[in-house]
Amino acid sequence: MRGSHILSAGAALLLATATAQAADTIKIGLIMPYSGIFADTSTQMDGGVKLYLQQHGDTVAGKKIEIIRRDAGGVAPDVAKRLAQELVVRDKVDILAGFVLTPNAMAASDVSAQASKPLVIMNAATSIITTKSPYSVRVSMTLPQVVTPLGEWAAKQGIKNVFTMVSDYGPGIDAEQAFQKAFKAANGEVLGSVRMPVNNPDFSPYVQKAKDSNAQSVFVFIPAGTQPAAIMKAFVDRGMTPDKVKILASGELTDDSALKNLDNSAVGVITAYHYDHSHKSALNETFVKDYRAANKGENPNLLAVGGYDGMHLIYEVIKKTGGKVDGASFIAAAKGMSWESPRGTIAIDPETRDIIQTMYIRRLESVNGKLQNVEFDKAERVKDPVKAAMSK
Amino acid sequence: MSIATPTQNPQSYLAAQERWRPVEIVFWLAALLPFVLFPDYLTLASQIAITGLFALSLDLILGYAGIVSLGHAAFFGIGAYTAGVLTKYGWGEPITGLLISAAVAALAGYLSSLVIARFRHLALIMITLGLGLLLHEIANSAHWLTGGSDGLQGMQVWPLLGMFKFDLYGYTAYTYSLIVLLIVFVMARRLIHSPFGLALRGIRENWTRMPAIGANRQAHIRKIYTIAAAMAGVAGALLAQTVGTVSLEAISFGRSADVLVMLVLGGAGRLYGGIVGAMIFMIARDQFSGIAPQYWYFWIGLLLIAVVMLLPNGVLGGLSALINRWRSRS
Amino acid sequence: MIAPIAGVLFDGIAYGMLLFLLSVGLSVTLGLMNFVNLAHCAFAMLGGYVTVTLMNSYGWPFFATLPVAFVAAGAASVVLERTLYRRLYRASDLDQVLLTIGIVFVSVAVAAYLYGTTVQPISVPDYLRGSISVLGVNLARYRLFLVLVAAVITVVLIYGVEHTRFGAQVRAAVDNQRMARGLGINVDWTFAVAFALGSGLAGLGGALAIEIVGLDPYFGFTYLIFVLIVVSVGGLGSIGGSLAAAILIGIADITGKYYLPDLGAFLIYLVMVGVLMWRPTGLFGRR
């Protein structure tokens, strides 16, 4: 109690001085799972945020940018909502941002709507999140946006049938349904499907099932983390290498941390994603170089680019509005905004406040002895198919 | 302050125990301080009150009846989802929602108590854990009802008493949680100081002898388990209503484990143990994670280790031992 | 028809072996010494990180790191046992829970601080990758290796507890501490060594587990539930029980997920609750 007393007394003092300079400072509250099993996502996302500040300075349009970081500690909408409330009422932040996990983003959206604060979603990927607050905007992706082009592409390549394997939770089910829908619409056949528990240490039975289905291809979605390497090893152990069975997946499967655990037997895995650190563009080369320098040689992934683009959006909006960051002005300025990101050209859909971007189809190849996702096809200006279907 | 002497009869012993002590009154008055001193910490205060209530419900079975549970979040989650689903399908009135959630959780508690009451030791812990995990998986697969891992969406909670909206500052949330906590606490306090409460402690202290003096051990355990489940359900419903959403985390192993840690930290078998434990744990976590979002686990871990080493039987247990030692010395 | 069943059974047994290696040490400390050591998997994590560090930073071969993982986890546990655990041998179970959970909290933060939050990469030797075919059944080499290691360790352990002087001292110390002291057995030392061995095995299990399940700072929490399930189903203090329980849980989990994927996540919990309702002290429990 005493600690918080001192802190709140300090905060009150700060607040007194802050109101004097309030006009010159814009505060951004970042809510992410800095601790717990999702901690690595925050390391990446915060890395992207820090890099943007490092490259572009902490002052924009005469306003000083101040970042306040809060730990949601995993899937915890009660904590996320409380932190959002506290950031708004106690720390007087102007913008809420971050959000790796869907339930947390949804809970904080309530606060954004109630307090008219802009909410920048840098990762959480369930389609409906952006409908919860009129002041929210997303710079990451939705899973249907990623896997729908993959399903269409697969059918176009003459792949006749597929076995789908997804993690049994919201994003996994989204991915399964979107992929199957796109694949069937192009006359592909789904031979079978499994949903695997999210906390699943051993994938051998599911891989065996996929093998026994004798499908030409398998589609996989599992969250990034310890699992991608584990499931890829299970495929290789069972002789289901990409030269025999087409392995199609959302890009989490061949995330950099998974690739470090794999060898050439995984070459040929086909993934769809919006970002990979090997993407060829001048902007991306600088981004990757600087990110590595700041993060012990780690490569940036989608979360880092999400944090980076989120900050870019915030900076550009501040420039455009001259520092007005109330919910309505922020969103009005963000709608339709388009810019060059390390992942290519992206834009904010003025109707849904969701992102429009290019989906790359990549093949895992060995480049100079290292596994790399090599882009060889793409679908441009992809919108979130779920909301596109809703508005029809 | 009266200390029981062998000659005292049980009625006057219980009556003496039940008398409110000054320190307790000070404690509850202090609970009003956040309104004045920390008005921008009210949401945290409200969540501490809710977690304290949850820890109190665990204390009834663990501290008083000796049932260690690693699956107590099952009832918290049932209460939370019941309250959430009610408001989603058109009944957003909070207080009746709370009562209905309590009833549903009590029913679940009674049903599981039929199993629980037959076991002890590690088997008991693991069966509560297993039932809790099974329920978690059921909630995950019942996507149509619970929203699965995306969380329950579309809750519409009506203003409290038709007048007070749940505001951003948490005034309504803390007032509501605190009043519910106080009411339930008073009920729990009476229960503990009743002959039934005494019988429970007897079961905890001597499992085999209690039936020998005529106490129906299993019936007692079923009863207290059902009551504790209802209380946990109330806590869950409060959280759902004040936050406006429910996620699988409400019913997870993590929540069961956290509440156990908080109760033991505060002192199991003491009415205030759960509330004090929740206060220490959540304030420490809030402060540590504000300073070091990535590494607060380190500091909270050290805190737990330090408490065990310096104050055995939890903060309250350790403190009262210290006070007793100091008294007997002077 | 036989081949897929045999293959799935084999995978189940191999997975069970992994669980066995991770949990047998806890069965020893919990059963023999009556100490609730929830930090057991933190020692497993330590073993994992030792292996990763030696391989990736110092270029050690995989096999050479395994004994070091064992020794490091054992040594770390002795330090904790001498400084913290021993003071709580007589304390309540709940205090022991609080202490060891505190240690897991600290271990999570320390691992995240030293190694970052990313999943640690590891590459086992080529001859442990891929699979071999025996009578049409596909057997993954690494899993075959796991089964082998677990078999050797089981034999050594059972022999050690049943037929060596040290094993006899441990059993004596557990059955009647005062009497054991009276006979001149150094009970403190015996417990410390037994504890170190149990934790060392966890370290070894952690090192061997990376290839199958990966390693991140949260390992100490993630596998705690699985380990507790194996220990309780097997029966406290029983090495054979742990082995049987680990195989049962492994097979139930893998075959369940293969044949009844909709029940996949439920099955091991159902098995655990079922076994404990039938035999509350576990399959091989004594009390």
PDB file of N, CA, C and O in Angstrom, chain B residues 221-280:
ATOM      1  N   ILE B 221     -18.468 -32.229   4.506  1.00  0.00           N
ATOM      2  CA  ILE B 221     -17.594 -31.813   3.409  1.00  0.00           C
ATOM      3  C   ILE B 221     -18.412 -31.420   2.187  1.00  0.00           C
ATOM      4  O   ILE B 221     -18.133 -30.412   1.536  1.00  0.00           O
ATOM      5  N   ARG B 222     -19.454 -32.203   1.907  1.00  0.00           N
ATOM      6  CA  ARG B 222     -20.302 -31.848   0.763  1.00  0.00           C
ATOM      7  C   ARG B 222     -20.892 -30.461   0.961  1.00  0.00           C
ATOM      8  O   ARG B 222     -20.958 -29.647   0.055  1.00  0.00           O
ATOM      9  N   LYS B 223     -21.325 -30.200   2.189  1.00  0.00           N
ATOM     10  CA  LYS B 223     -21.988 -28.934   2.483  1.00  0.00           C
ATOM     11  C   LYS B 223     -21.032 -27.756   2.299  1.00  0.00           C
ATOM     12  O   LYS B 223     -21.335 -26.802   1.582  1.00  0.00           O
ATOM     13  N   ILE B 224     -19.849 -27.851   2.896  1.00  0.00           N
ATOM     14  CA  ILE B 224     -18.936 -26.710   2.816  1.00  0.00           C
ATOM     15  C   ILE B 224     -18.416 -26.551   1.391  1.00  0.00           C
ATOM     16  O   ILE B 224     -18.201 -25.429   0.912  1.00  0.00           O
ATOM     17  N   TYR B 225     -18.257 -27.674   0.684  1.00  0.00           N
ATOM     18  CA  TYR B 225     -17.780 -27.582  -0.692  1.00  0.00           C
ATOM     19  C   TYR B 225     -18.796 -26.847  -1.553  1.00  0.00           C
ATOM     20  O   TYR B 225     -18.459 -26.006  -2.387  1.00  0.00           O
ATOM     21  N   THR B 226     -20.070 -27.150  -1.333  1.00  0.00           N
ATOM     22  CA  THR B 226     -21.122 -26.483  -2.090  1.00  0.00           C
ATOM     23  C   THR B 226     -21.151 -24.991  -1.781  1.00  0.00           C
ATOM     24  O   THR B 226     -21.258 -24.156  -2.684  1.00  0.00           O
ATOM     25  N   ILE B 227     -21.014 -24.664  -0.499  1.00  0.00           N
ATOM     26  CA  ILE B 227     -21.022 -23.250  -0.119  1.00  0.00           C
ATOM     27  C   ILE B 227     -19.840 -22.519  -0.747  1.00  0.00           C
ATOM     28  O   ILE B 227     -19.976 -21.431  -1.309  1.00  0.00           O
ATOM     29  N   ALA B 228     -18.656 -23.129  -0.661  1.00  0.00           N
ATOM     30  CA  ALA B 228     -17.465 -22.495  -1.220  1.00  0.00           C
ATOM     31  C   ALA B 228     -17.611 -22.311  -2.725  1.00  0.00           C
ATOM     32  O   ALA B 228     -17.201 -21.282  -3.275  1.00  0.00           O
ATOM     33  N   ALA B 229     -18.211 -23.310  -3.383  1.00  0.00           N
ATOM     34  CA  ALA B 229     -18.394 -23.195  -4.826  1.00  0.00           C
ATOM     35  C   ALA B 229     -19.317 -22.019  -5.152  1.00  0.00           C
ATOM     36  O   ALA B 229     -19.058 -21.244  -6.082  1.00  0.00           O
ATOM     37  N   ALA B 230     -20.377 -21.871  -4.372  1.00  0.00           N
ATOM     38  CA  ALA B 230     -21.293 -20.753  -4.612  1.00  0.00           C
ATOM     39  C   ALA B 230     -20.567 -19.420  -4.450  1.00  0.00           C
ATOM     40  O   ALA B 230     -20.733 -18.498  -5.255  1.00  0.00           O
ATOM     41  N   MET B 231     -19.721 -19.329  -3.416  1.00  0.00           N
ATOM     42  CA  MET B 231     -18.973 -18.085  -3.205  1.00  0.00           C
ATOM     43  C   MET B 231     -18.015 -17.816  -4.347  1.00  0.00           C
ATOM     44  O   MET B 231     -17.883 -16.675  -4.815  1.00  0.00           O
ATOM     45  N   ALA B 232     -17.330 -18.860  -4.798  1.00  0.00           N
ATOM     46  CA  ALA B 232     -16.423 -18.684  -5.932  1.00  0.00           C
ATOM     47  C   ALA B 232     -17.208 -18.230  -7.158  1.00  0.00           C
ATOM     48  O   ALA B 232     -16.748 -17.394  -7.934  1.00  0.00           O
ATOM     49  N   GLY B 233     -18.417 -18.798  -7.311  1.00  0.00           N
ATOM     50  CA  GLY B 233     -19.263 -18.396  -8.434  1.00  0.00           C
ATOM     51  C   GLY B 233     -19.627 -16.926  -8.351  1.00  0.00           C
ATOM     52  O   GLY B 233     -19.643 -16.218  -9.366  1.00  0.00           O
ATOM     53  N   VAL B 234     -19.902 -16.437  -7.147  1.00  0.00           N
ATOM     54  CA  VAL B 234     -20.201 -15.018  -6.969  1.00  0.00           C
ATOM     55  C   VAL B 234     -18.995 -14.177  -7.406  1.00  0.00           C
ATOM     56  O   VAL B 234     -19.130 -13.178  -8.123  1.00  0.00           O
ATOM     57  N   ALA B 235     -17.801 -14.607  -6.975  1.00  0.00           N
ATOM     58  CA  ALA B 235     -16.596 -13.857  -7.346  1.00  0.00           C
ATOM     59  C   ALA B 235     -16.437 -13.817  -8.867  1.00  0.00           C
ATOM     60  O   ALA B 235     -16.172 -12.761  -9.457  1.00  0.00           O
ATOM     61  N   GLY B 236     -16.634 -14.979  -9.501  1.00  0.00           N
ATOM     62  CA  GLY B 236     -16.510 -15.026 -10.963  1.00  0.00           C
ATOM     63  C   GLY B 236     -17.526 -14.126 -11.637  1.00  0.00           C
ATOM     64  O   GLY B 236     -17.206 -13.385 -12.574  1.00  0.00           O
ATOM     65  N   ALA B 237     -18.765 -14.167 -11.142  1.00  0.00           N
ATOM     66  CA  ALA B 237     -19.811 -13.344 -11.735  1.00  0.00           C
ATOM     67  C   ALA B 237     -19.477 -11.856 -11.580  1.00  0.00           C
ATOM     68  O   ALA B 237     -19.683 -11.057 -12.495  1.00  0.00           O
ATOM     69  N   LEU B 238     -18.944 -11.497 -10.407  1.00  0.00           N
ATOM     70  CA  LEU B 238     -18.547 -10.098 -10.195  1.00  0.00           C
ATOM     71  C   LEU B 238     -17.509  -9.667 -11.226  1.00  0.00           C
ATOM     72  O   LEU B 238     -17.599  -8.576 -11.801  1.00  0.00           O
ATOM     73  N   LEU B 239     -16.522 -10.530 -11.445  1.00  0.00           N
ATOM     74  CA  LEU B 239     -15.471 -10.170 -12.398  1.00  0.00           C
ATOM     75  C   LEU B 239     -16.076 -10.005 -13.793  1.00  0.00           C
ATOM     76  O   LEU B 239     -15.795  -9.031 -14.496  1.00  0.00           O
ATOM     77  N   ALA B 240     -16.933 -10.962 -14.177  1.00  0.00           N
ATOM     78  CA  ALA B 240     -17.541 -10.888 -15.508  1.00  0.00           C
ATOM     79  C   ALA B 240     -18.319  -9.588 -15.665  1.00  0.00           C
ATOM     80  O   ALA B 240     -18.210  -8.893 -16.676  1.00  0.00           O
ATOM     81  N   GLN B 241     -19.104  -9.245 -14.633  1.00  0.00           N
ATOM     82  CA  GLN B 241     -19.951  -8.055 -14.757  1.00  0.00           C
ATOM     83  C   GLN B 241     -19.138  -6.764 -14.751  1.00  0.00           C
ATOM     84  O   GLN B 241     -19.460  -5.817 -15.458  1.00  0.00           O
ATOM     85  N   THR B 242     -18.082  -6.718 -13.935  1.00  0.00           N
ATOM     86  CA  THR B 242     -17.325  -5.466 -13.870  1.00  0.00           C
ATOM     87  C   THR B 242     -16.381  -5.312 -15.059  1.00  0.00           C
ATOM     88  O   THR B 242     -16.041  -4.198 -15.429  1.00  0.00           O
ATOM     89  N   VAL B 243     -15.951  -6.436 -15.658  1.00  0.00           N
ATOM     90  CA  VAL B 243     -15.046  -6.330 -16.804  1.00  0.00           C
ATOM     91  C   VAL B 243     -15.822  -6.296 -18.118  1.00  0.00           C
ATOM     92  O   VAL B 243     -15.414  -5.660 -19.075  1.00  0.00           O
ATOM     93  N   GLY B 244     -16.941  -7.003 -18.165  1.00  0.00           N
ATOM     94  CA  GLY B 244     -17.745  -6.982 -19.378  1.00  0.00           C
ATOM     95  C   GLY B 244     -17.354  -8.038 -20.391  1.00  0.00           C
ATOM     96  O   GLY B 244     -17.798  -8.027 -21.528  1.00  0.00           O
ATOM     97  N   THR B 245     -16.490  -8.966 -19.993  1.00  0.00           N
ATOM     98  CA  THR B 245     -16.193 -10.093 -20.853  1.00  0.00           C
ATOM     99  C   THR B 245     -15.663 -11.228 -19.981  1.00  0.00           C
ATOM    100  O   THR B 245     -15.297 -11.013 -18.829  1.00  0.00           O
ATOM    101  N   VAL B 246     -15.658 -12.424 -20.528  1.00  0.00           N
ATOM    102  CA  VAL B 246     -15.107 -13.578 -19.816  1.00  0.00           C
ATOM    103  C   VAL B 246     -14.212 -14.325 -20.775  1.00  0.00           C
ATOM    104  O   VAL B 246     -14.578 -14.503 -21.944  1.00  0.00           O
ATOM    105  N   SER B 247     -13.055 -14.732 -20.325  1.00  0.00           N
ATOM    106  CA  SER B 247     -12.213 -15.546 -21.199  1.00  0.00           C
ATOM    107  C   SER B 247     -11.951 -16.879 -20.532  1.00  0.00           C
ATOM    108  O   SER B 247     -12.285 -17.086 -19.371  1.00  0.00           O
ATOM    109  N   LEU B 248     -11.342 -17.788 -21.293  1.00  0.00           N
ATOM    110  CA  LEU B 248     -11.038 -19.108 -20.752  1.00  0.00           C
ATOM    111  C   LEU B 248     -10.131 -19.023 -19.537  1.00  0.00           C
ATOM    112  O   LEU B 248     -10.083 -19.930 -18.713  1.00  0.00           O
ATOM    113  N   GLU B 249      -9.413 -17.923 -19.436  1.00  0.00           N
ATOM    114  CA  GLU B 249      -8.498 -17.751 -18.311  1.00  0.00           C
ATOM    115  C   GLU B 249      -9.254 -17.811 -16.991  1.00  0.00           C
ATOM    116  O   GLU B 249      -8.702 -18.227 -15.964  1.00  0.00           O
ATOM    117  N   ALA B 250     -10.547 -17.410 -17.003  1.00  0.00           N
ATOM    118  CA  ALA B 250     -11.336 -17.407 -15.772  1.00  0.00           C
ATOM    119  C   ALA B 250     -11.500 -18.813 -15.201  1.00  0.00           C
ATOM    120  O   ALA B 250     -11.809 -18.981 -14.027  1.00  0.00           O
ATOM    121  N   ILE B 251     -11.291 -19.815 -16.049  1.00  0.00           N
ATOM    122  CA  ILE B 251     -11.588 -21.179 -15.630  1.00  0.00           C
ATOM    123  C   ILE B 251     -10.325 -22.041 -15.692  1.00  0.00           C
ATOM    124  O   ILE B 251     -10.372 -23.249 -15.608  1.00  0.00           O
ATOM    125  N   SER B 252      -9.168 -21.363 -15.793  1.00  0.00           N
ATOM    126  CA  SER B 252      -7.933 -22.080 -16.107  1.00  0.00           C
ATOM    127  C   SER B 252      -7.210 -22.572 -14.861  1.00  0.00           C
ATOM    128  O   SER B 252      -7.453 -22.122 -13.742  1.00  0.00           O
ATOM    129  N   PHE B 253      -6.266 -23.469 -15.088  1.00  0.00           N
ATOM    130  CA  PHE B 253      -5.392 -23.947 -14.015  1.00  0.00           C
ATOM    131  C   PHE B 253      -4.632 -22.779 -13.409  1.00  0.00           C
ATOM    132  O   PHE B 253      -4.438 -22.715 -12.199  1.00  0.00           O
ATOM    133  N   GLY B 254      -4.220 -21.847 -14.258  1.00  0.00           N
ATOM    134  CA  GLY B 254      -3.459 -20.688 -13.766  1.00  0.00           C
ATOM    135  C   GLY B 254      -4.206 -19.941 -12.680  1.00  0.00           C
ATOM    136  O   GLY B 254      -3.635 -19.557 -11.661  1.00  0.00           O
ATOM    137  N   ARG B 255      -5.505 -19.752 -12.879  1.00  0.00           N
ATOM    138  CA  ARG B 255      -6.272 -19.021 -11.876  1.00  0.00           C
ATOM    139  C   ARG B 255      -6.409 -19.837 -10.582  1.00  0.00           C
ATOM    140  O   ARG B 255      -6.311 -19.302  -9.485  1.00  0.00           O
ATOM    141  N   SER B 256      -6.605 -21.141 -10.724  1.00  0.00           N
ATOM    142  CA  SER B 256      -6.666 -21.998  -9.527  1.00  0.00           C
ATOM    143  C   SER B 256      -5.361 -21.922  -8.749  1.00  0.00           C
ATOM    144  O   SER B 256      -5.364 -21.847  -7.515  1.00  0.00           O
ATOM    145  N   ALA B 257      -4.239 -21.973  -9.488  1.00  0.00           N
ATOM    146  CA  ALA B 257      -2.941 -21.983  -8.826  1.00  0.00           C
ATOM    147  C   ALA B 257      -2.669 -20.633  -8.177  1.00  0.00           C
ATOM    148  O   ALA B 257      -2.201 -20.561  -7.041  1.00  0.00           O
ATOM    149  N   ASP B 258      -2.978 -19.548  -8.892  1.00  0.00           N
ATOM    150  CA  ASP B 258      -2.746 -18.207  -8.352  1.00  0.00           C
ATOM    151  C   ASP B 258      -3.501 -18.004  -7.044  1.00  0.00           C
ATOM    152  O   ASP B 258      -2.959 -17.467  -6.083  1.00  0.00           O
ATOM    153  N   VAL B 259      -4.755 -18.420  -7.025  1.00  0.00           N
ATOM    154  CA  VAL B 259      -5.552 -18.148  -5.829  1.00  0.00           C
ATOM    155  C   VAL B 259      -5.028 -18.972  -4.653  1.00  0.00           C
ATOM    156  O   VAL B 259      -5.014 -18.509  -3.508  1.00  0.00           O
ATOM    157  N   LEU B 260      -4.556 -20.167  -4.954  1.00  0.00           N
ATOM    158  CA  LEU B 260      -3.961 -20.987  -3.897  1.00  0.00           C
ATOM    159  C   LEU B 260      -2.722 -20.293  -3.333  1.00  0.00           C
ATOM    160  O   LEU B 260      -2.545 -20.196  -2.113  1.00  0.00           O
ATOM    161  N   VAL B 261      -1.884 -19.800  -4.244  1.00  0.00           N
ATOM    162  CA  VAL B 261      -0.674 -19.104  -3.804  1.00  0.00           C
ATOM    163  C   VAL B 261      -1.039 -17.888  -2.949  1.00  0.00           C
ATOM    164  O   VAL B 261      -0.453 -17.654  -1.889  1.00  0.00           O
ATOM    165  N   MET B 262      -2.045 -17.129  -3.383  1.00  0.00           N
ATOM    166  CA  MET B 262      -2.437 -15.939  -2.631  1.00  0.00           C
ATOM    167  C   MET B 262      -2.930 -16.298  -1.242  1.00  0.00           C
ATOM    168  O   MET B 262      -2.579 -15.651  -0.258  1.00  0.00           O
ATOM    169  N   LEU B 263      -3.762 -17.347  -1.178  1.00  0.00           N
ATOM    170  CA  LEU B 263      -4.309 -17.739   0.120  1.00  0.00           C
ATOM    171  C   LEU B 263      -3.195 -18.176   1.065  1.00  0.00           C
ATOM    172  O   LEU B 263      -3.151 -17.769   2.227  1.00  0.00           O
ATOM    173  N   VAL B 264      -2.281 -19.006   0.554  1.00  0.00           N
ATOM    174  CA  VAL B 264      -1.200 -19.482   1.400  1.00  0.00           C
ATOM    175  C   VAL B 264      -0.297 -18.318   1.799  1.00  0.00           C
ATOM    176  O   VAL B 264       0.190 -18.247   2.923  1.00  0.00           O
ATOM    177  N   LEU B 265      -0.098 -17.400   0.863  1.00  0.00           N
ATOM    178  CA  LEU B 265       0.718 -16.214   1.152  1.00  0.00           C
ATOM    179  C   LEU B 265       0.106 -15.418   2.299  1.00  0.00           C
ATOM    180  O   LEU B 265       0.794 -14.998   3.228  1.00  0.00           O
ATOM    181  N   GLY B 266      -1.200 -15.229   2.252  1.00  0.00           N
ATOM    182  CA  GLY B 266      -1.862 -14.451   3.297  1.00  0.00           C
ATOM    183  C   GLY B 266      -1.979 -15.229   4.593  1.00  0.00           C
ATOM    184  O   GLY B 266      -1.866 -14.677   5.677  1.00  0.00           O
ATOM    185  N   GLY B 267      -2.208 -16.529   4.471  1.00  0.00           N
ATOM    186  CA  GLY B 267      -2.362 -17.368   5.662  1.00  0.00           C
ATOM    187  C   GLY B 267      -3.651 -18.165   5.570  1.00  0.00           C
ATOM    188  O   GLY B 267      -4.732 -17.604   5.753  1.00  0.00           O
ATOM    189  N   ALA B 268      -3.538 -19.464   5.295  1.00  0.00           N
ATOM    190  CA  ALA B 268      -4.737 -20.293   5.177  1.00  0.00           C
ATOM    191  C   ALA B 268      -5.297 -20.569   6.562  1.00  0.00           C
ATOM    192  O   ALA B 268      -4.568 -20.567   7.546  1.00  0.00           O
ATOM    193  N   GLY B 269      -6.613 -20.771   6.631  1.00  0.00           N
ATOM    194  CA  GLY B 269      -7.223 -21.077   7.914  1.00  0.00           C
ATOM    195  C   GLY B 269      -7.444 -19.840   8.747  1.00  0.00           C
ATOM    196  O   GLY B 269      -7.673 -19.922   9.956  1.00  0.00           O
ATOM    197  N   ARG B 270      -7.337 -18.674   8.134  1.00  0.00           N
ATOM    198  CA  ARG B 270      -7.635 -17.423   8.824  1.00  0.00           C
ATOM    199  C   ARG B 270      -8.573 -16.655   7.924  1.00  0.00           C
ATOM    200  O   ARG B 270      -8.329 -16.525   6.733  1.00  0.00           O
ATOM    201  N   LEU B 271      -9.622 -16.116   8.495  1.00  0.00           N
ATOM    202  CA  LEU B 271     -10.655 -15.473   7.687  1.00  0.00           C
ATOM    203  C   LEU B 271     -10.098 -14.396   6.770  1.00  0.00           C
ATOM    204  O   LEU B 271     -10.532 -14.218   5.660  1.00  0.00           O
ATOM    205  N   TYR B 272      -9.103 -13.676   7.271  1.00  0.00           N
ATOM    206  CA  TYR B 272      -8.575 -12.572   6.472  1.00  0.00           C
ATOM    207  C   TYR B 272      -7.412 -12.998   5.582  1.00  0.00           C
ATOM    208  O   TYR B 272      -6.887 -12.190   4.826  1.00  0.00           O
ATOM    209  N   GLY B 273      -7.005 -14.277   5.696  1.00  0.00           N
ATOM    210  CA  GLY B 273      -5.833 -14.738   4.947  1.00  0.00           C
ATOM    211  C   GLY B 273      -5.963 -14.518   3.451  1.00  0.00           C
ATOM    212  O   GLY B 273      -5.059 -13.991   2.808  1.00  0.00           O
ATOM    213  N   GLY B 274      -7.115 -14.917   2.900  1.00  0.00           N
ATOM    214  CA  GLY B 274      -7.296 -14.794   1.460  1.00  0.00           C
ATOM    215  C   GLY B 274      -7.289 -13.350   1.004  1.00  0.00           C
ATOM    216  O   GLY B 274      -6.650 -12.993   0.012  1.00  0.00           O
ATOM    217  N   ILE B 275      -7.999 -12.507   1.755  1.00  0.00           N
ATOM    218  CA  ILE B 275      -8.093 -11.099   1.346  1.00  0.00           C
ATOM    219  C   ILE B 275      -6.724 -10.426   1.435  1.00  0.00           C
ATOM    220  O   ILE B 275      -6.286  -9.734   0.512  1.00  0.00           O
ATOM    221  N   VAL B 276      -6.017 -10.677   2.546  1.00  0.00           N
ATOM    222  CA  VAL B 276      -4.688 -10.082   2.702  1.00  0.00           C
ATOM    223  C   VAL B 276      -3.731 -10.615   1.634  1.00  0.00           C
ATOM    224  O   VAL B 276      -2.971  -9.859   1.018  1.00  0.00           O
ATOM    225  N   GLY B 277      -3.806 -11.938   1.381  1.00  0.00           N
ATOM    226  CA  GLY B 277      -2.944 -12.524   0.355  1.00  0.00           C
ATOM    227  C   GLY B 277      -3.209 -11.903  -1.009  1.00  0.00           C
ATOM    228  O   GLY B 277      -2.282 -11.561  -1.737  1.00  0.00           O
ATOM    229  N   ALA B 278      -4.497 -11.754  -1.357  1.00  0.00           N
ATOM    230  CA  ALA B 278      -4.837 -11.148  -2.648  1.00  0.00           C
ATOM    231  C   ALA B 278      -4.310  -9.720  -2.719  1.00  0.00           C
ATOM    232  O   ALA B 278      -3.785  -9.287  -3.749  1.00  0.00           O
ATOM    233  N   MET B 279      -4.442  -8.992  -1.612  1.00  0.00           N
ATOM    234  CA  MET B 279      -3.943  -7.611  -1.597  1.00  0.00           C
ATOM    235  C   MET B 279      -2.444  -7.574  -1.853  1.00  0.00           C
ATOM    236  O   MET B 279      -1.963  -6.845  -2.724  1.00  0.00           O
ATOM    237  N   ILE B 280      -1.699  -8.383  -1.079  1.00  0.00           N
ATOM    238  CA  ILE B 280      -0.234  -8.342  -1.209  1.00  0.00           C
ATOM    239  C   ILE B 280       0.175  -8.758  -2.614  1.00  0.00           C
ATOM    240  O   ILE B 280       0.941  -8.080  -3.292  1.00  0.00           O
TER     241      ILE B 280
END
